[in-house]
mmCIF file of C-alpha atoms and ligand atoms in Angstrom:
data_model
loop_
_atom_site.group_PDB
_atom_site.id
_atom_site.type_symbol
_atom_site.label_atom_id
_atom_site.label_comp_id
_atom_site.label_asym_id
_atom_site.label_seq_id
_atom_site.Cartn_x
_atom_site.Cartn_y
_atom_site.Cartn_z
ATOM 1 C CA MET A 1 20.004 6.410 2.205
ATOM 2 C CA ASP A 2 19.864 10.179 2.072
ATOM 3 C CA ILE A 3 18.833 11.488 -1.342
ATOM 4 C CA LYS A 4 20.959 14.601 -1.851
ATOM 5 C CA LYS A 5 20.988 14.730 -5.634
ATOM 6 C CA LEU A 6 17.946 13.837 -7.734
ATOM 7 C CA GLY A 7 17.826 13.171 -11.468
ATOM 8 C CA VAL A 8 14.647 14.015 -13.385
ATOM 9 C CA VAL A 9 14.308 12.782 -16.970
ATOM 10 C CA GLY A 10 11.852 14.902 -18.981
ATOM 11 C CA ALA A 11 11.352 18.625 -18.311
ATOM 12 C CA GLY A 12 7.670 18.727 -19.329
ATOM 13 C CA THR A 13 4.554 19.284 -17.197
ATOM 14 C CA MET A 14 5.399 16.614 -14.634
ATOM 15 C CA GLY A 15 9.200 16.663 -14.822
ATOM 16 C CA ASN A 16 9.579 20.373 -14.079
ATOM 17 C CA GLY A 17 7.061 20.101 -11.225
ATOM 18 C CA ILE A 18 8.986 17.195 -9.672
ATOM 19 C CA ALA A 19 12.290 19.060 -10.109
ATOM 20 C CA GLN A 20 10.773 22.109 -8.417
ATOM 21 C CA VAL A 21 9.382 20.339 -5.327
ATOM 22 C CA ALA A 22 12.662 18.431 -4.887
ATOM 23 C CA ALA A 23 14.740 21.619 -5.101
ATOM 24 C CA GLN A 24 12.362 23.337 -2.670
ATOM 25 C CA VAL A 25 13.231 20.770 -0.005
ATOM 26 C CA GLY A 26 16.965 21.167 -0.546
ATOM 27 C CA CYS A 27 17.836 18.497 -3.145
ATOM 28 C CA GLU A 28 20.297 19.262 -5.890
ATOM 29 C CA VAL A 29 18.441 18.419 -9.116
ATOM 30 C CA VAL A 30 19.627 17.486 -12.593
ATOM 31 C CA MET A 31 16.729 17.844 -15.059
ATOM 32 C CA THR A 32 17.279 16.455 -18.552
ATOM 33 C CA ASP A 33 15.349 16.575 -21.810
ATOM 34 C CA ILE A 34 16.127 15.817 -25.435
ATOM 35 C CA GLU A 35 16.386 19.425 -26.607
ATOM 36 C CA MET A 36 17.517 22.581 -24.845
ATOM 37 C CA ARG A 37 14.254 24.372 -25.720
ATOM 38 C CA PHE A 38 12.329 21.815 -23.617
ATOM 39 C CA VAL A 39 14.776 22.209 -20.720
ATOM 40 C CA GLU A 40 14.420 25.994 -20.938
ATOM 41 C CA GLY A 41 10.630 25.683 -21.131
ATOM 42 C CA GLY A 42 10.682 23.613 -17.928
ATOM 43 C CA MET A 43 12.942 26.110 -16.152
ATOM 44 C CA LYS A 44 10.633 28.944 -17.228
ATOM 45 C CA LYS A 45 7.622 27.150 -15.744
ATOM 46 C CA ILE A 46 9.447 26.677 -12.444
ATOM 47 C CA GLU A 47 10.544 30.297 -12.369
ATOM 48 C CA GLY A 48 6.971 31.439 -13.114
ATOM 49 C CA PHE A 49 5.534 29.336 -10.299
ATOM 50 C CA LEU A 50 8.150 30.541 -7.811
ATOM 51 C CA SER A 51 7.644 34.196 -8.837
ATOM 52 C CA LYS A 52 3.924 33.848 -8.107
ATOM 53 C CA SER A 53 4.811 32.373 -4.707
ATOM 54 C CA VAL A 54 6.980 35.449 -4.053
ATOM 55 C CA GLU A 55 4.079 37.741 -5.055
ATOM 56 C CA LYS A 56 1.833 35.868 -2.621
ATOM 57 C CA GLY A 57 4.416 36.279 0.143
ATOM 58 C CA LYS A 58 5.004 32.530 0.472
ATOM 59 C CA LEU A 59 8.663 32.820 -0.543
ATOM 60 C CA ASP A 60 11.230 35.632 -0.692
ATOM 61 C CA ASP A 61 13.491 36.463 -3.647
ATOM 62 C CA LYS A 62 16.532 34.927 -1.960
ATOM 63 C CA GLU A 63 14.741 31.617 -1.418
ATOM 64 C CA LYS A 64 13.480 31.646 -5.006
ATOM 65 C CA ASP A 65 17.023 32.150 -6.329
ATOM 66 C CA ALA A 66 18.331 29.407 -4.049
ATOM 67 C CA VAL A 67 15.715 26.942 -5.373
ATOM 68 C CA LEU A 68 16.509 27.840 -8.991
ATOM 69 C CA GLY A 69 20.237 27.574 -8.230
ATOM 70 C CA ARG A 70 19.770 23.976 -7.145
ATOM 71 C CA ILE A 71 18.336 22.906 -10.526
ATOM 72 C CA LYS A 72 20.701 22.157 -13.383
ATOM 73 C CA GLY A 73 19.035 21.794 -16.785
ATOM 74 C CA THR A 74 20.835 19.687 -19.377
ATOM 75 C CA VAL A 75 20.446 17.638 -22.549
ATOM 76 C CA ASP A 76 23.358 15.388 -21.620
ATOM 77 C CA MET A 77 22.168 12.178 -19.931
ATOM 78 C CA ALA A 78 25.736 11.663 -18.684
ATOM 79 C CA ASP A 79 25.086 14.467 -16.186
ATOM 80 C CA LEU A 80 22.922 11.931 -14.310
ATOM 81 C CA LYS A 81 25.883 9.691 -13.514
ATOM 82 C CA ASP A 82 26.320 10.899 -9.920
ATOM 83 C CA VAL A 83 22.674 11.332 -8.835
ATOM 84 C CA ASP A 84 21.255 9.319 -5.885
ATOM 85 C CA LEU A 85 17.812 8.581 -7.386
ATOM 86 C CA VAL A 86 16.129 9.218 -10.735
ATOM 87 C CA VAL A 87 12.470 9.996 -11.477
ATOM 88 C CA GLU A 88 11.594 9.439 -15.128
ATOM 89 C CA ALA A 89 8.839 11.669 -16.583
ATOM 90 C CA VAL A 90 9.124 11.279 -20.368
ATOM 91 C CA LEU A 91 6.103 10.795 -22.643
ATOM 92 C CA GLU A 92 3.694 7.929 -21.920
ATOM 93 C CA ASP A 93 5.229 5.523 -24.436
ATOM 94 C CA LEU A 94 6.386 2.093 -23.255
ATOM 95 C CA ASP A 95 9.239 1.621 -25.731
ATOM 96 C CA LEU A 96 10.538 5.126 -25.026
ATOM 97 C CA LYS A 97 10.457 4.478 -21.277
ATOM 98 C CA LYS A 98 12.180 1.101 -21.649
ATOM 99 C CA GLY A 99 14.949 2.736 -23.707
ATOM 100 C CA VAL A 100 15.400 5.471 -21.094
ATOM 101 C CA PHE A 101 15.567 2.894 -18.266
ATOM 102 C CA LYS A 102 18.119 0.807 -20.148
ATOM 103 C CA GLU A 103 20.277 3.888 -20.594
ATOM 104 C CA LEU A 104 19.845 4.918 -16.935
ATOM 105 C CA ASP A 105 20.747 1.400 -15.820
ATOM 106 C CA GLU A 106 24.030 1.620 -17.716
ATOM 107 C CA MET A 107 24.709 5.194 -16.554
ATOM 108 C CA CYS A 108 23.820 5.251 -12.856
ATOM 109 C CA ARG A 109 25.592 3.588 -9.917
ATOM 110 C CA THR A 110 24.224 0.124 -9.127
ATOM 111 C CA GLU A 111 22.599 1.243 -5.857
ATOM 112 C CA VAL A 112 20.603 4.065 -7.493
ATOM 113 C CA ILE A 113 16.803 3.716 -7.499
ATOM 114 C CA LEU A 114 15.074 4.356 -10.819
ATOM 115 C CA ALA A 115 11.445 5.490 -10.427
ATOM 116 C CA THR A 116 8.877 6.102 -13.157
ATOM 117 C CA ASN A 117 6.057 8.625 -13.071
ATOM 118 C CA THR A 118 3.995 6.606 -15.557
ATOM 119 C CA SER A 119 0.226 7.041 -15.147
ATOM 120 C CA SER A 120 -0.626 3.613 -16.468
ATOM 121 C CA MET A 121 2.203 1.432 -17.728
ATOM 122 C CA SER A 122 3.487 -1.717 -16.090
ATOM 123 C CA ILE A 123 6.294 -1.011 -13.617
ATOM 124 C CA THR A 124 7.361 -4.662 -13.964
ATOM 125 C CA GLU A 125 7.751 -4.353 -17.727
ATOM 126 C CA ILE A 126 9.744 -1.119 -17.452
ATOM 127 C CA ALA A 127 11.929 -2.712 -14.725
ATOM 128 C CA ALA A 128 12.652 -5.681 -16.998
ATOM 129 C CA SER A 129 14.685 -3.416 -19.274
ATOM 130 C CA THR A 130 17.205 -2.988 -16.420
ATOM 131 C CA LYS A 131 19.486 -5.293 -14.460
ATOM 132 C CA ARG A 132 18.119 -3.883 -11.176
ATOM 133 C CA PRO A 133 14.360 -4.656 -11.052
ATOM 134 C CA ASP A 134 14.551 -4.548 -7.232
ATOM 135 C CA LYS A 135 15.472 -0.862 -7.495
ATOM 136 C CA VAL A 136 12.683 0.118 -9.910
ATOM 137 C CA CYS A 137 9.270 1.356 -8.754
ATOM 138 C CA GLY A 138 6.479 3.739 -9.667
ATOM 139 C CA MET A 139 6.392 7.216 -8.164
ATOM 140 C CA HIS A 140 3.125 8.615 -9.493
ATOM 141 C CA PHE A 141 2.819 12.349 -8.873
ATOM 142 C CA PHE A 142 -0.320 14.303 -9.793
ATOM 143 C CA ASN A 143 -0.714 17.451 -11.843
ATOM 144 C CA PRO A 144 0.130 20.211 -10.902
ATOM 145 C CA VAL A 145 2.920 18.619 -8.871
ATOM 146 C CA PRO A 146 3.649 21.563 -6.526
ATOM 147 C CA LEU A 147 -0.033 21.712 -5.487
ATOM 148 C CA MET A 148 -1.308 18.125 -5.526
ATOM 149 C CA ARG A 149 -0.664 16.317 -2.280
ATOM 150 C CA LEU A 150 -0.639 12.657 -3.339
ATOM 151 C CA VAL A 151 2.123 10.391 -4.620
ATOM 152 C CA GLU A 152 1.293 6.746 -5.347
ATOM 153 C CA ILE A 153 4.328 4.528 -4.682
ATOM 154 C CA ILE A 154 3.954 1.424 -6.841
ATOM 155 C CA ARG A 155 5.598 -1.950 -6.445
ATOM 156 C CA GLY A 156 6.675 -3.828 -9.542
ATOM 157 C CA TYR A 157 6.996 -7.606 -9.349
ATOM 158 C CA GLY A 158 10.621 -7.415 -8.185
ATOM 159 C CA THR A 159 10.642 -4.120 -6.237
ATOM 160 C CA SER A 160 12.371 -4.427 -2.858
ATOM 161 C CA ASP A 161 11.012 -3.169 0.483
ATOM 162 C CA GLU A 162 14.057 -0.901 0.705
ATOM 163 C CA THR A 163 13.167 0.779 -2.607
ATOM 164 C CA ILE A 164 9.611 1.388 -1.398
ATOM 165 C CA ARG A 165 10.917 2.793 1.901
ATOM 166 C CA ILE A 166 13.391 5.202 0.276
ATOM 167 C CA THR A 167 10.974 6.517 -2.366
ATOM 168 C CA THR A 168 8.222 6.899 0.238
ATOM 169 C CA GLU A 169 10.554 8.910 2.473
ATOM 170 C CA LEU A 170 11.610 11.096 -0.456
ATOM 171 C CA ALA A 171 7.995 11.862 -1.457
ATOM 172 C CA GLN A 172 7.117 12.641 2.166
ATOM 173 C CA ARG A 173 10.136 14.914 2.422
ATOM 174 C CA MET A 174 8.686 16.768 -0.592
ATOM 175 C CA GLY A 175 5.606 17.360 1.560
ATOM 176 C CA LYS A 176 3.486 14.704 -0.134
ATOM 177 C CA THR A 177 1.056 12.161 1.266
ATOM 178 C CA THR A 178 2.016 8.700 0.052
ATOM 179 C CA VAL A 179 0.078 5.512 -0.522
ATOM 180 C CA GLU A 180 1.580 2.163 -1.441
ATOM 181 C CA VAL A 181 0.176 0.235 -4.374
ATOM 182 C CA LYS A 182 1.183 -3.292 -3.391
ATOM 183 C CA LYS A 183 0.645 -4.879 -6.802
ATOM 184 C CA ASP A 184 1.528 -3.587 -10.238
ATOM 185 C CA SER A 185 -2.026 -3.167 -11.495
ATOM 186 C CA PRO A 186 -3.509 -0.966 -14.286
ATOM 187 C CA GLY A 187 -4.696 2.450 -13.128
ATOM 188 C CA PHE A 188 -3.054 1.977 -9.716
ATOM 189 C CA ILE A 189 -5.507 3.378 -7.109
ATOM 190 C CA VAL A 190 -6.634 6.824 -8.206
ATOM 191 C CA ASN A 191 -7.247 6.266 -11.917
ATOM 192 C CA ARG A 192 -8.978 2.955 -11.236
ATOM 193 C CA ILE A 193 -11.434 4.701 -8.918
ATOM 194 C CA MET A 194 -11.730 7.821 -11.048
ATOM 195 C CA MET A 195 -12.664 6.112 -14.334
ATOM 196 C CA PRO A 196 -15.880 4.338 -13.266
ATOM 197 C CA HIS A 197 -17.190 7.632 -11.884
ATOM 198 C CA PHE A 198 -16.337 9.427 -15.131
ATOM 199 C CA ILE A 199 -17.948 6.664 -17.208
ATOM 200 C CA GLU A 200 -21.087 6.532 -15.050
ATOM 201 C CA ALA A 201 -21.450 10.342 -15.147
ATOM 202 C CA ILE A 202 -21.255 10.333 -18.978
ATOM 203 C CA ARG A 203 -23.776 7.466 -19.184
ATOM 204 C CA MET A 204 -26.220 9.437 -17.009
ATOM 205 C CA VAL A 205 -26.029 12.375 -19.431
ATOM 206 C CA GLU A 206 -26.581 9.984 -22.357
ATOM 207 C CA GLU A 207 -29.639 8.547 -20.634
ATOM 208 C CA GLY A 208 -31.026 12.047 -20.005
ATOM 209 C CA ILE A 209 -31.041 11.527 -16.237
ATOM 210 C CA ALA A 210 -29.421 14.867 -15.382
ATOM 211 C CA SER A 211 -27.444 17.692 -16.967
ATOM 212 C CA VAL A 212 -23.652 17.961 -16.917
ATOM 213 C CA GLU A 213 -23.922 20.929 -14.544
ATOM 214 C CA ASP A 214 -26.288 19.145 -12.143
ATOM 215 C CA ILE A 215 -24.106 16.012 -12.034
ATOM 216 C CA ASP A 216 -21.062 18.164 -11.193
ATOM 217 C CA ASN A 217 -23.118 19.976 -8.557
ATOM 218 C CA ALA A 218 -24.445 16.728 -7.085
ATOM 219 C CA VAL A 219 -20.963 15.246 -6.751
ATOM 220 C CA LYS A 220 -19.497 18.408 -5.226
ATOM 221 C CA ASN A 221 -22.280 19.001 -2.750
ATOM 222 C CA GLY A 222 -23.413 15.450 -2.066
ATOM 223 C CA LEU A 223 -20.034 13.697 -1.966
ATOM 224 C CA ASN A 224 -18.016 16.735 -0.928
ATOM 225 C CA TYR A 225 -15.600 16.325 -3.852
ATOM 226 C CA PRO A 226 -13.822 19.614 -4.679
ATOM 227 C CA ILE A 227 -14.540 19.239 -8.402
ATOM 228 C CA GLY A 228 -17.211 17.464 -10.470
ATOM 229 C CA PRO A 229 -16.413 14.696 -12.996
ATOM 230 C CA PHE A 230 -17.109 16.847 -16.071
ATOM 231 C CA GLU A 231 -15.166 19.793 -14.680
ATOM 232 C CA LEU A 232 -12.250 17.469 -13.991
ATOM 233 C CA MET A 233 -12.341 15.925 -17.479
ATOM 234 C CA ASP A 234 -12.502 19.412 -19.026
ATOM 235 C CA LEU A 235 -9.488 20.426 -16.969
ATOM 236 C CA THR A 236 -7.247 17.421 -17.573
ATOM 237 C CA GLY A 237 -8.436 16.695 -21.113
ATOM 238 C CA ILE A 238 -11.270 14.539 -22.406
ATOM 239 C CA ASP A 239 -8.741 12.720 -24.608
ATOM 240 C CA ILE A 240 -6.851 11.588 -21.507
ATOM 241 C CA ALA A 241 -10.078 10.268 -19.933
ATOM 242 C CA TYR A 242 -10.754 8.346 -23.156
ATOM 243 C CA ASN A 243 -7.218 6.908 -23.348
ATOM 244 C CA VAL A 244 -7.346 5.757 -19.719
ATOM 245 C CA ALA A 245 -10.779 4.145 -20.240
ATOM 246 C CA GLU A 246 -9.542 2.278 -23.338
ATOM 247 C CA TYR A 247 -6.405 1.153 -21.509
ATOM 248 C CA LEU A 248 -8.313 -0.167 -18.481
ATOM 249 C CA TYR A 249 -10.778 -1.946 -20.784
ATOM 250 C CA LYS A 250 -7.899 -3.696 -22.549
ATOM 251 C CA GLU A 251 -5.947 -4.543 -19.401
ATOM 252 C CA LEU A 252 -8.787 -5.439 -17.029
ATOM 253 C CA ASN A 253 -10.354 -8.362 -18.914
ATOM 254 C CA LYS A 254 -12.535 -6.251 -21.243
ATOM 255 C CA GLU A 255 -15.238 -5.973 -18.624
ATOM 256 C CA ASN A 256 -18.298 -3.956 -19.659
ATOM 257 C CA LYS A 257 -17.824 -1.434 -16.891
ATOM 258 C CA TRP A 258 -14.748 -0.033 -18.642
ATOM 259 C CA VAL A 259 -16.392 0.391 -22.084
ATOM 260 C CA SER A 260 -16.193 4.005 -23.299
ATOM 261 C CA PRO A 261 -19.679 5.538 -23.608
ATOM 262 C CA ASN A 262 -20.655 6.696 -27.083
ATOM 263 C CA LEU A 263 -20.808 10.320 -25.923
ATOM 264 C CA LEU A 264 -17.153 10.149 -24.854
ATOM 265 C CA LYS A 265 -16.185 8.782 -28.284
ATOM 266 C CA THR A 266 -18.253 11.514 -29.969
ATOM 267 C CA MET A 267 -16.449 14.198 -27.999
ATOM 268 C CA ILE A 268 -13.106 12.762 -29.133
ATOM 269 C CA ARG A 269 -14.266 12.562 -32.769
ATOM 270 C CA SER A 270 -15.534 16.151 -32.646
ATOM 271 C CA GLY A 271 -12.119 17.347 -31.513
ATOM 272 C CA ASN A 272 -13.658 18.926 -28.412
ATOM 273 C CA LEU A 273 -11.086 17.959 -25.811
ATOM 274 C CA GLY A 274 -12.254 20.228 -22.981
ATOM 275 C CA ARG A 275 -9.208 22.158 -21.771
ATOM 276 C CA LYS A 276 -8.664 24.407 -24.774
ATOM 277 C CA THR A 277 -11.948 24.619 -26.675
ATOM 278 C CA GLY A 278 -14.074 25.971 -23.839
ATOM 279 C CA LYS A 279 -17.029 24.225 -25.510
ATOM 280 C CA GLY A 280 -19.355 22.364 -23.254
ATOM 281 C CA TRP A 281 -20.500 18.761 -23.300
ATOM 282 C CA TYR A 282 -23.771 18.269 -25.078
HETATM 283 N N1 NAD B 301 0.272 15.435 -17.287
HETATM 284 C C1 NAD B 301 -0.351 14.795 -16.299
HETATM 285 O O1 NAD B 301 -1.427 15.198 -15.837
HETATM 286 C C2 NAD B 301 0.284 13.550 -15.719
HETATM 287 C C3 NAD B 301 -0.070 13.156 -14.421
HETATM 288 C C4 NAD B 301 0.557 12.035 -13.853
HETATM 289 C C5 NAD B 301 1.504 11.337 -14.591
HETATM 290 N N2 NAD B 301 1.813 11.732 -15.855
HETATM 291 C C6 NAD B 301 2.837 10.962 -16.578
HETATM 292 O O2 NAD B 301 4.060 11.664 -16.512
HETATM 293 C C7 NAD B 301 4.828 11.423 -17.694
HETATM 294 C C8 NAD B 301 5.164 12.757 -18.346
HETATM 295 O O3 NAD B 301 3.962 13.412 -18.692
HETATM 296 P P1 NAD B 301 3.935 14.977 -18.985
HETATM 297 O O4 NAD B 301 2.514 15.383 -18.950
HETATM 298 O O5 NAD B 301 4.930 15.685 -18.141
HETATM 299 O O6 NAD B 301 4.463 15.000 -20.496
HETATM 300 P P2 NAD B 301 5.083 16.231 -21.309
HETATM 301 O O7 NAD B 301 4.801 15.956 -22.723
HETATM 302 O O8 NAD B 301 4.660 17.530 -20.724
HETATM 303 O O9 NAD B 301 6.661 16.080 -21.038
HETATM 304 C C9 NAD B 301 7.418 14.980 -21.452
HETATM 305 C C10 NAD B 301 8.835 15.470 -21.744
HETATM 306 O O10 NAD B 301 9.678 14.330 -21.948
HETATM 307 C C11 NAD B 301 10.635 14.717 -22.915
HETATM 308 N N3 NAD B 301 11.303 13.541 -23.450
HETATM 309 C C12 NAD B 301 10.888 12.701 -24.426
HETATM 310 N N4 NAD B 301 11.812 11.737 -24.627
HETATM 311 C C13 NAD B 301 12.832 11.980 -23.777
HETATM 312 C C14 NAD B 301 14.078 11.349 -23.525
HETATM 313 N N5 NAD B 301 14.465 10.272 -24.193
HETATM 314 N N6 NAD B 301 14.885 11.880 -22.566
HETATM 315 C C15 NAD B 301 14.505 12.973 -21.885
HETATM 316 N N7 NAD B 301 13.332 13.626 -22.083
HETATM 317 C C16 NAD B 301 12.518 13.135 -23.020
HETATM 318 C C17 NAD B 301 9.833 15.510 -23.930
HETATM 319 O O11 NAD B 301 10.666 16.290 -24.760
HETATM 320 C C18 NAD B 301 8.921 16.327 -23.011
HETATM 321 O O12 NAD B 301 9.504 17.586 -22.684
HETATM 322 C C19 NAD B 301 3.993 10.487 -18.554
HETATM 323 O O13 NAD B 301 4.378 9.172 -18.290
HETATM 324 C C20 NAD B 301 2.566 10.762 -18.056
HETATM 325 O O14 NAD B 301 1.695 9.684 -18.270
HETATM 326 C C21 NAD B 301 1.242 12.831 -16.427
#
């Protein structure tokens, strides 16, 4: 099945990135959100990214206009009725996602695949709100979408091989490296590996074993990671690290290894969430 027209639900950080990479490889894209200001915000982000690409000589003005011309922004979900595949990227709220999938199931042709970009929620549970669980899967892009190479393709309990094949091909067409997550399991691959290294790094600071800077340096130079654990948490948000740790603790049998260190909780309580404050860990 050739995906010519893609629907993207949610025009935020992830949605506009997904819309952009799809349009860059020639897909027509319909990007929806609940209010026009969010749609316009998403379009502005895409335009800004493409303009920078033009400045860097990676794209010319004609190509930029062609990409933008392939993206239709809308607040009317009915505009998704003739798309070939939908990627949902609304807020990380299970009831919201289930409602969106129910609506998509009623709106889209029966053969249309409905993918979710959830970072943590159960694909199986989201699929259960539709009458087509075989055509529901996870398509987990990373932030920023145009730059990050990986997409995790996640199987729900009922996902068919055909759904995995089509979504894998689409992600690869977008220039991404894909991995298949064979079982619907919390944290998928990347977050499940990332969290223990975050938690262990924070515990080492608590125990006075090394400084934040030296742990980042050790990981970058000793493991050849491009970014240290504290730098990464500061970039993506310490609150997100905390939420993922709490979620994995709850979902993965409350094992001790997922318990949030006290320092992480203190950072959350202090309101120092990395990203914006510029304040360091202490
Ligand atoms: N931000 C990241 O680093 C990241 C990385 C991977 C996956 N994700 C996942 O991607 C999803 C989106 O995250 P985000 O960071 O882009 O969020 P965001 O807050 O930037 O954007 C979400 C958008 O969804 C819109 N929305 C809410 N309800 C809607 C509805 N019913 N119909 C259409 N649009 C609706 C909101 O108005 C908002 O513009 C979440 O599931 C998140 O867990 C995020």
